[in-house]
């Protein structure tokens, strides 16, 4: 019985841990990505809409980088289980381009929130013949600042 006690204690704690509510991932706040770009997301409203600002560390242009507005939408379905999918658009204030991001807000194994995203950057081109080279695609990973 004495030997069984520590085993039962560990079993109890292991089973009990499963009944604890899992940490949820929230979009609101300040984030930095793998390129060093920063963004701030304001509180998400009841419809899942949100706004914010984006300071990119890099640009496809030679223009001076400026803070740019973003608008987005987060999925509110009950199936999201605290790790919601979302999308947002950055309307660059210093170039003719637009970027759309889509992603999911995760809580990783260490309990840290992380935004895994993919993006499409649409640049303006002078004519339809150049359309083929107007869109870049990539991945960004954001962590909380
Ligand atoms: C432009 O170059 O016309 C605007 C800036 C684009 C910055 C891109 S958007 C995708 C990628 N992720 C970033 O944080 N910055 C670049």
mmCIF file with all atom_site columns, C-alpha atoms and ligand atoms in Angstrom:
data_model
loop_
_atom_site.group_PDB
_atom_site.id
_atom_site.type_symbol
_atom_site.label_atom_id
_atom_site.label_alt_id
_atom_site.label_comp_id
_atom_site.label_asym_id
_atom_site.label_entity_id
_atom_site.label_seq_id
_atom_site.pdbx_PDB_ins_code
_atom_site.Cartn_x
_atom_site.Cartn_y
_atom_site.Cartn_z
_atom_site.occupancy
_atom_site.B_iso_or_equiv
_atom_site.pdbx_formal_charge
_atom_site.auth_seq_id
_atom_site.auth_comp_id
_atom_site.auth_asym_id
_atom_site.auth_atom_id
_atom_site.pdbx_PDB_model_num
ATOM   1   C CA  . UNK A 1 1   ? 0.000   0.000  0.000   1.00 0.00 ? 1   UNK A CA  1
ATOM   2   C CA  . UNK A 1 2   ? 2.873   2.370  0.917   1.00 0.00 ? 2   UNK A CA  1
ATOM   3   C CA  . UNK A 1 3   ? 4.519   1.664  -2.490  1.00 0.00 ? 3   UNK A CA  1
ATOM   4   C CA  . UNK A 1 4   ? 1.255   2.214  -4.355  1.00 0.00 ? 4   UNK A CA  1
ATOM   5   C CA  . UNK A 1 5   ? 0.658   5.690  -2.879  1.00 0.00 ? 5   UNK A CA  1
ATOM   6   C CA  . UNK A 1 6   ? 3.131   7.680  -5.060  1.00 0.00 ? 6   UNK A CA  1
ATOM   7   C CA  . UNK A 1 7   ? 1.874   5.811  -8.148  1.00 0.00 ? 7   UNK A CA  1
ATOM   8   C CA  . UNK A 1 8   ? -1.759  6.654  -7.348  1.00 0.00 ? 8   UNK A CA  1
ATOM   9   C CA  . UNK A 1 9   ? -0.800  10.283 -6.677  1.00 0.00 ? 9   UNK A CA  1
ATOM   10  C CA  . UNK A 1 10  ? 0.888   10.584 -10.108 1.00 0.00 ? 10  UNK A CA  1
ATOM   11  C CA  . UNK A 1 11  ? -2.087  8.874  -11.777 1.00 0.00 ? 11  UNK A CA  1
ATOM   12  C CA  . UNK A 1 12  ? -4.504  11.225 -10.035 1.00 0.00 ? 12  UNK A CA  1
ATOM   13  C CA  . UNK A 1 13  ? -2.521  14.320 -11.094 1.00 0.00 ? 13  UNK A CA  1
ATOM   14  C CA  . UNK A 1 14  ? -2.223  13.057 -14.681 1.00 0.00 ? 14  UNK A CA  1
ATOM   15  C CA  . UNK A 1 15  ? -5.946  12.396 -14.965 1.00 0.00 ? 15  UNK A CA  1
ATOM   16  C CA  . UNK A 1 16  ? -6.799  15.646 -13.188 1.00 0.00 ? 16  UNK A CA  1
ATOM   17  C CA  . UNK A 1 17  ? -4.675  17.689 -15.603 1.00 0.00 ? 17  UNK A CA  1
ATOM   18  C CA  . UNK A 1 18  ? -6.927  16.652 -18.474 1.00 0.00 ? 18  UNK A CA  1
ATOM   19  C CA  . UNK A 1 19  ? -9.947  18.211 -16.813 1.00 0.00 ? 19  UNK A CA  1
ATOM   20  C CA  . UNK A 1 20  ? -8.221  21.629 -16.494 1.00 0.00 ? 20  UNK A CA  1
ATOM   21  C CA  . UNK A 1 21  ? -9.439  24.151 -19.082 1.00 0.00 ? 21  UNK A CA  1
ATOM   22  C CA  . UNK A 1 22  ? -6.869  24.446 -21.902 1.00 0.00 ? 22  UNK A CA  1
ATOM   23  C CA  . UNK A 1 23  ? -5.196  27.859 -22.337 1.00 0.00 ? 23  UNK A CA  1
ATOM   24  C CA  . UNK A 1 24  ? -6.829  29.899 -25.099 1.00 0.00 ? 24  UNK A CA  1
ATOM   25  C CA  . UNK A 1 25  ? -5.055  31.849 -27.807 1.00 0.00 ? 25  UNK A CA  1
ATOM   26  C CA  . UNK A 1 26  ? -6.057  35.519 -28.079 1.00 0.00 ? 26  UNK A CA  1
ATOM   27  C CA  . UNK A 1 27  ? -5.229  37.728 -31.074 1.00 0.00 ? 27  UNK A CA  1
ATOM   28  C CA  . UNK A 1 28  ? -5.339  40.954 -29.084 1.00 0.00 ? 28  UNK A CA  1
ATOM   29  C CA  . UNK A 1 29  ? -1.993  42.528 -28.259 1.00 0.00 ? 29  UNK A CA  1
ATOM   30  C CA  . UNK A 1 30  ? 1.461   43.131 -29.696 1.00 0.00 ? 30  UNK A CA  1
ATOM   31  C CA  . UNK A 1 31  ? 3.218   40.597 -31.916 1.00 0.00 ? 31  UNK A CA  1
ATOM   32  C CA  . UNK A 1 32  ? 6.571   40.193 -33.694 1.00 0.00 ? 32  UNK A CA  1
ATOM   33  C CA  . UNK A 1 33  ? 7.256   37.861 -36.612 1.00 0.00 ? 33  UNK A CA  1
ATOM   34  C CA  . UNK A 1 34  ? 10.280  35.973 -37.931 1.00 0.00 ? 34  UNK A CA  1
ATOM   35  C CA  . UNK A 1 35  ? 11.233  38.939 -40.169 1.00 0.00 ? 35  UNK A CA  1
ATOM   36  C CA  . UNK A 1 36  ? 11.178  41.364 -37.219 1.00 0.00 ? 36  UNK A CA  1
ATOM   37  C CA  . UNK A 1 37  ? 7.896   43.008 -38.273 1.00 0.00 ? 37  UNK A CA  1
ATOM   38  C CA  . UNK A 1 38  ? 5.627   44.232 -35.446 1.00 0.00 ? 38  UNK A CA  1
ATOM   39  C CA  . UNK A 1 39  ? 1.871   44.442 -35.282 1.00 0.00 ? 39  UNK A CA  1
ATOM   40  C CA  . UNK A 1 40  ? -0.690  45.491 -32.720 1.00 0.00 ? 40  UNK A CA  1
ATOM   41  C CA  . UNK A 1 41  ? -4.188  44.001 -32.734 1.00 0.00 ? 41  UNK A CA  1
ATOM   42  C CA  . UNK A 1 42  ? -7.003  45.796 -30.888 1.00 0.00 ? 42  UNK A CA  1
ATOM   43  C CA  . UNK A 1 43  ? -9.691  43.829 -29.028 1.00 0.00 ? 43  UNK A CA  1
ATOM   44  C CA  . UNK A 1 44  ? -11.801 41.541 -31.234 1.00 0.00 ? 44  UNK A CA  1
ATOM   45  C CA  . UNK A 1 45  ? -15.499 42.529 -31.218 1.00 0.00 ? 45  UNK A CA  1
ATOM   46  C CA  . UNK A 1 46  ? -18.533 40.251 -30.791 1.00 0.00 ? 46  UNK A CA  1
ATOM   47  C CA  . UNK A 1 47  ? -18.699 39.605 -34.562 1.00 0.00 ? 47  UNK A CA  1
ATOM   48  C CA  . UNK A 1 48  ? -15.044 38.569 -34.669 1.00 0.00 ? 48  UNK A CA  1
ATOM   49  C CA  . UNK A 1 49  ? -13.926 41.779 -36.391 1.00 0.00 ? 49  UNK A CA  1
ATOM   50  C CA  . UNK A 1 50  ? -10.707 43.496 -35.397 1.00 0.00 ? 50  UNK A CA  1
ATOM   51  C CA  . UNK A 1 51  ? -8.395  46.327 -36.440 1.00 0.00 ? 51  UNK A CA  1
ATOM   52  C CA  . UNK A 1 52  ? -4.780  47.134 -35.787 1.00 0.00 ? 52  UNK A CA  1
ATOM   53  C CA  . UNK A 1 53  ? -1.529  48.483 -37.105 1.00 0.00 ? 53  UNK A CA  1
ATOM   54  C CA  . UNK A 1 54  ? 1.480   46.862 -38.792 1.00 0.00 ? 54  UNK A CA  1
ATOM   55  C CA  . UNK A 1 55  ? 5.102   47.966 -38.950 1.00 0.00 ? 55  UNK A CA  1
ATOM   56  C CA  . UNK A 1 56  ? 6.916   45.836 -41.498 1.00 0.00 ? 56  UNK A CA  1
ATOM   57  C CA  . UNK A 1 57  ? 10.668  45.289 -41.161 1.00 0.00 ? 57  UNK A CA  1
ATOM   58  C CA  . UNK A 1 58  ? 11.052  44.729 -44.911 1.00 0.00 ? 58  UNK A CA  1
ATOM   59  C CA  . UNK A 1 59  ? 9.557   45.997 -48.158 1.00 0.00 ? 59  UNK A CA  1
ATOM   60  C CA  . UNK A 1 60  ? 9.516   45.000 -51.803 1.00 0.00 ? 60  UNK A CA  1
ATOM   61  C CA  . UNK A 1 61  ? 9.816   48.726 -52.595 1.00 0.00 ? 61  UNK A CA  1
ATOM   62  C CA  . UNK A 1 62  ? 12.502  51.309 -51.902 1.00 0.00 ? 62  UNK A CA  1
ATOM   63  C CA  . UNK A 1 63  ? 9.913   53.571 -50.217 1.00 0.00 ? 63  UNK A CA  1
ATOM   64  C CA  . UNK A 1 64  ? 10.362  54.688 -46.620 1.00 0.00 ? 64  UNK A CA  1
ATOM   65  C CA  . UNK A 1 65  ? 8.497   52.205 -44.394 1.00 0.00 ? 65  UNK A CA  1
ATOM   66  C CA  . UNK A 1 66  ? 5.568   53.653 -42.451 1.00 0.00 ? 66  UNK A CA  1
ATOM   67  C CA  . UNK A 1 67  ? 3.072   52.256 -39.936 1.00 0.00 ? 67  UNK A CA  1
ATOM   68  C CA  . UNK A 1 68  ? 0.107   50.790 -41.865 1.00 0.00 ? 68  UNK A CA  1
ATOM   69  C CA  . UNK A 1 69  ? -3.461  49.890 -40.870 1.00 0.00 ? 69  UNK A CA  1
ATOM   70  C CA  . UNK A 1 70  ? -4.854  46.357 -40.801 1.00 0.00 ? 70  UNK A CA  1
ATOM   71  C CA  . UNK A 1 71  ? -8.393  45.005 -40.667 1.00 0.00 ? 71  UNK A CA  1
ATOM   72  C CA  . UNK A 1 72  ? -9.311  41.428 -39.945 1.00 0.00 ? 72  UNK A CA  1
ATOM   73  C CA  . UNK A 1 73  ? -11.827 38.833 -39.001 1.00 0.00 ? 73  UNK A CA  1
ATOM   74  C CA  . UNK A 1 74  ? -11.629 35.916 -36.570 1.00 0.00 ? 74  UNK A CA  1
ATOM   75  C CA  . UNK A 1 75  ? -13.740 32.767 -36.702 1.00 0.00 ? 75  UNK A CA  1
ATOM   76  C CA  . UNK A 1 76  ? -16.170 32.630 -33.776 1.00 0.00 ? 76  UNK A CA  1
ATOM   77  C CA  . UNK A 1 77  ? -17.569 29.127 -34.249 1.00 0.00 ? 77  UNK A CA  1
ATOM   78  C CA  . UNK A 1 78  ? -17.595 26.918 -31.110 1.00 0.00 ? 78  UNK A CA  1
ATOM   79  C CA  . UNK A 1 79  ? -15.401 24.393 -32.956 1.00 0.00 ? 79  UNK A CA  1
ATOM   80  C CA  . UNK A 1 80  ? -12.412 26.740 -32.719 1.00 0.00 ? 80  UNK A CA  1
ATOM   81  C CA  . UNK A 1 81  ? -11.680 25.409 -29.186 1.00 0.00 ? 81  UNK A CA  1
ATOM   82  C CA  . UNK A 1 82  ? -9.534  28.372 -28.144 1.00 0.00 ? 82  UNK A CA  1
ATOM   83  C CA  . UNK A 1 83  ? -7.239  28.175 -31.182 1.00 0.00 ? 83  UNK A CA  1
ATOM   84  C CA  . UNK A 1 84  ? -9.137  30.305 -33.716 1.00 0.00 ? 84  UNK A CA  1
ATOM   85  C CA  . UNK A 1 85  ? -8.554  30.776 -37.420 1.00 0.00 ? 85  UNK A CA  1
ATOM   86  C CA  . UNK A 1 86  ? -8.411  34.333 -38.730 1.00 0.00 ? 86  UNK A CA  1
ATOM   87  C CA  . UNK A 1 87  ? -7.542  36.540 -41.670 1.00 0.00 ? 87  UNK A CA  1
ATOM   88  C CA  . UNK A 1 88  ? -6.482  40.157 -42.011 1.00 0.00 ? 88  UNK A CA  1
ATOM   89  C CA  . UNK A 1 89  ? -5.535  42.647 -44.692 1.00 0.00 ? 89  UNK A CA  1
ATOM   90  C CA  . UNK A 1 90  ? -2.747  45.205 -44.445 1.00 0.00 ? 90  UNK A CA  1
ATOM   91  C CA  . UNK A 1 91  ? -3.321  48.231 -46.676 1.00 0.00 ? 91  UNK A CA  1
ATOM   92  C CA  . UNK A 1 92  ? 0.233   49.578 -46.937 1.00 0.00 ? 92  UNK A CA  1
ATOM   93  C CA  . UNK A 1 93  ? 0.334   53.333 -46.375 1.00 0.00 ? 93  UNK A CA  1
ATOM   94  C CA  . UNK A 1 94  ? 3.700   53.794 -48.134 1.00 0.00 ? 94  UNK A CA  1
ATOM   95  C CA  . UNK A 1 95  ? 3.243   51.646 -51.254 1.00 0.00 ? 95  UNK A CA  1
ATOM   96  C CA  . UNK A 1 96  ? 0.611   50.636 -53.827 1.00 0.00 ? 96  UNK A CA  1
ATOM   97  C CA  . UNK A 1 97  ? 0.441   47.112 -52.421 1.00 0.00 ? 97  UNK A CA  1
ATOM   98  C CA  . UNK A 1 98  ? -1.934  45.066 -50.318 1.00 0.00 ? 98  UNK A CA  1
ATOM   99  C CA  . UNK A 1 99  ? -1.130  41.986 -48.222 1.00 0.00 ? 99  UNK A CA  1
ATOM   100 C CA  . UNK A 1 100 ? -3.651  39.422 -47.025 1.00 0.00 ? 100 UNK A CA  1
ATOM   101 C CA  . UNK A 1 101 ? -2.718  37.096 -44.177 1.00 0.00 ? 101 UNK A CA  1
ATOM   102 C CA  . UNK A 1 102 ? -4.564  33.957 -43.136 1.00 0.00 ? 102 UNK A CA  1
ATOM   103 C CA  . UNK A 1 103 ? -3.682  31.855 -40.151 1.00 0.00 ? 103 UNK A CA  1
ATOM   104 C CA  . UNK A 1 104 ? -4.447  30.176 -36.860 1.00 0.00 ? 104 UNK A CA  1
ATOM   105 C CA  . UNK A 1 105 ? -3.744  31.240 -33.295 1.00 0.00 ? 105 UNK A CA  1
ATOM   106 C CA  . UNK A 1 106 ? -2.158  28.295 -31.424 1.00 0.00 ? 106 UNK A CA  1
ATOM   107 C CA  . UNK A 1 107 ? -0.995  27.586 -27.894 1.00 0.00 ? 107 UNK A CA  1
ATOM   108 C CA  . UNK A 1 108 ? 2.258   25.615 -28.283 1.00 0.00 ? 108 UNK A CA  1
ATOM   109 C CA  . UNK A 1 109 ? 3.557   22.818 -26.035 1.00 0.00 ? 109 UNK A CA  1
ATOM   110 C CA  . UNK A 1 110 ? 5.247   25.386 -23.742 1.00 0.00 ? 110 UNK A CA  1
ATOM   111 C CA  . UNK A 1 111 ? 1.970   27.292 -23.299 1.00 0.00 ? 111 UNK A CA  1
ATOM   112 C CA  . UNK A 1 112 ? 3.064   30.169 -25.543 1.00 0.00 ? 112 UNK A CA  1
ATOM   113 C CA  . UNK A 1 113 ? 0.698   31.736 -28.056 1.00 0.00 ? 113 UNK A CA  1
ATOM   114 C CA  . UNK A 1 114 ? 1.865   31.652 -31.673 1.00 0.00 ? 114 UNK A CA  1
ATOM   115 C CA  . UNK A 1 115 ? 0.255   32.848 -34.901 1.00 0.00 ? 115 UNK A CA  1
ATOM   116 C CA  . UNK A 1 116 ? 1.043   30.598 -37.857 1.00 0.00 ? 116 UNK A CA  1
ATOM   117 C CA  . UNK A 1 117 ? 0.225   32.522 -41.032 1.00 0.00 ? 117 UNK A CA  1
ATOM   118 C CA  . UNK A 1 118 ? 0.517   32.495 -44.784 1.00 0.00 ? 118 UNK A CA  1
ATOM   119 C CA  . UNK A 1 119 ? 0.357   35.687 -46.847 1.00 0.00 ? 119 UNK A CA  1
ATOM   120 C CA  . UNK A 1 120 ? -0.122  36.971 -50.366 1.00 0.00 ? 120 UNK A CA  1
ATOM   121 C CA  . UNK A 1 121 ? 1.458   40.320 -51.229 1.00 0.00 ? 121 UNK A CA  1
ATOM   122 C CA  . UNK A 1 122 ? -0.099  41.925 -54.282 1.00 0.00 ? 122 UNK A CA  1
ATOM   123 C CA  . UNK A 1 123 ? 1.982   44.663 -55.881 1.00 0.00 ? 123 UNK A CA  1
ATOM   124 C CA  . UNK A 1 124 ? 0.631   47.062 -58.493 1.00 0.00 ? 124 UNK A CA  1
ATOM   125 C CA  . UNK A 1 125 ? 1.995   46.511 -61.973 1.00 0.00 ? 125 UNK A CA  1
ATOM   126 C CA  . UNK A 1 126 ? 1.790   48.923 -64.888 1.00 0.00 ? 126 UNK A CA  1
ATOM   127 C CA  . UNK A 1 127 ? -0.192  46.684 -67.242 1.00 0.00 ? 127 UNK A CA  1
ATOM   128 C CA  . UNK A 1 128 ? -1.896  43.320 -67.583 1.00 0.00 ? 128 UNK A CA  1
ATOM   129 C CA  . UNK A 1 129 ? 1.099   41.773 -69.289 1.00 0.00 ? 129 UNK A CA  1
ATOM   130 C CA  . UNK A 1 130 ? 2.983   42.096 -66.003 1.00 0.00 ? 130 UNK A CA  1
ATOM   131 C CA  . UNK A 1 131 ? 0.242   40.497 -63.909 1.00 0.00 ? 131 UNK A CA  1
ATOM   132 C CA  . UNK A 1 132 ? 2.143   37.209 -63.735 1.00 0.00 ? 132 UNK A CA  1
ATOM   133 C CA  . UNK A 1 133 ? 4.814   38.746 -61.494 1.00 0.00 ? 133 UNK A CA  1
ATOM   134 C CA  . UNK A 1 134 ? 2.537   40.817 -59.264 1.00 0.00 ? 134 UNK A CA  1
ATOM   135 C CA  . UNK A 1 135 ? 1.944   38.390 -56.383 1.00 0.00 ? 135 UNK A CA  1
ATOM   136 C CA  . UNK A 1 136 ? 4.381   37.073 -53.801 1.00 0.00 ? 136 UNK A CA  1
ATOM   137 C CA  . UNK A 1 137 ? 3.538   34.332 -51.289 1.00 0.00 ? 137 UNK A CA  1
ATOM   138 C CA  . UNK A 1 138 ? 5.098   33.436 -47.965 1.00 0.00 ? 138 UNK A CA  1
ATOM   139 C CA  . UNK A 1 139 ? 4.819   32.266 -44.393 1.00 0.00 ? 139 UNK A CA  1
ATOM   140 C CA  . UNK A 1 140 ? 5.192   34.280 -41.182 1.00 0.00 ? 140 UNK A CA  1
ATOM   141 C CA  . UNK A 1 141 ? 5.225   33.076 -37.584 1.00 0.00 ? 141 UNK A CA  1
ATOM   142 C CA  . UNK A 1 142 ? 4.269   35.635 -34.926 1.00 0.00 ? 142 UNK A CA  1
ATOM   143 C CA  . UNK A 1 143 ? 5.024   35.446 -31.202 1.00 0.00 ? 143 UNK A CA  1
ATOM   144 C CA  . UNK A 1 144 ? 3.821   37.777 -28.466 1.00 0.00 ? 144 UNK A CA  1
ATOM   145 C CA  . UNK A 1 145 ? 5.942   40.863 -27.702 1.00 0.00 ? 145 UNK A CA  1
HETATM 146 C C1  . LIG B 2 .   ? 5.434   46.626 -49.878 1.00 0.00 ? 1   LIG B C1  1
HETATM 147 O O1  . LIG B 2 .   ? 6.573   46.144 -49.975 1.00 0.00 ? 1   LIG B O1  1
HETATM 148 O O2  . LIG B 2 .   ? 4.839   47.106 -50.875 1.00 0.00 ? 1   LIG B O2  1
HETATM 149 C C2  . LIG B 2 .   ? 4.718   46.662 -48.564 1.00 0.00 ? 1   LIG B C2  1
HETATM 150 C C3  . LIG B 2 .   ? 5.376   45.917 -47.468 1.00 0.00 ? 1   LIG B C3  1
HETATM 151 C C4  . LIG B 2 .   ? 5.214   44.419 -47.590 1.00 0.00 ? 1   LIG B C4  1
HETATM 152 C C5  . LIG B 2 .   ? 5.830   43.675 -46.429 1.00 0.00 ? 1   LIG B C5  1
HETATM 153 C C6  . LIG B 2 .   ? 5.667   42.172 -46.526 1.00 0.00 ? 1   LIG B C6  1
HETATM 154 S S1  . LIG B 2 .   ? 4.020   41.629 -46.218 1.00 0.00 ? 1   LIG B S1  1
HETATM 155 C C7  . LIG B 2 .   ? 4.544   39.969 -46.064 1.00 0.00 ? 1   LIG B C7  1
HETATM 156 C C8  . LIG B 2 .   ? 5.881   39.986 -45.376 1.00 0.00 ? 1   LIG B C8  1
HETATM 157 N N1  . LIG B 2 .   ? 5.732   39.925 -43.944 1.00 0.00 ? 1   LIG B N1  1
HETATM 158 C C9  . LIG B 2 .   ? 6.146   41.036 -43.353 1.00 0.00 ? 1   LIG B C9  1
HETATM 159 O O3  . LIG B 2 .   ? 6.123   41.224 -42.141 1.00 0.00 ? 1   LIG B O3  1
HETATM 160 N N2  . LIG B 2 .   ? 6.575   41.911 -44.252 1.00 0.00 ? 1   LIG B N2  1
HETATM 161 C C10 . LIG B 2 .   ? 6.526   41.366 -45.587 1.00 0.00 ? 1   LIG B C10 1
#
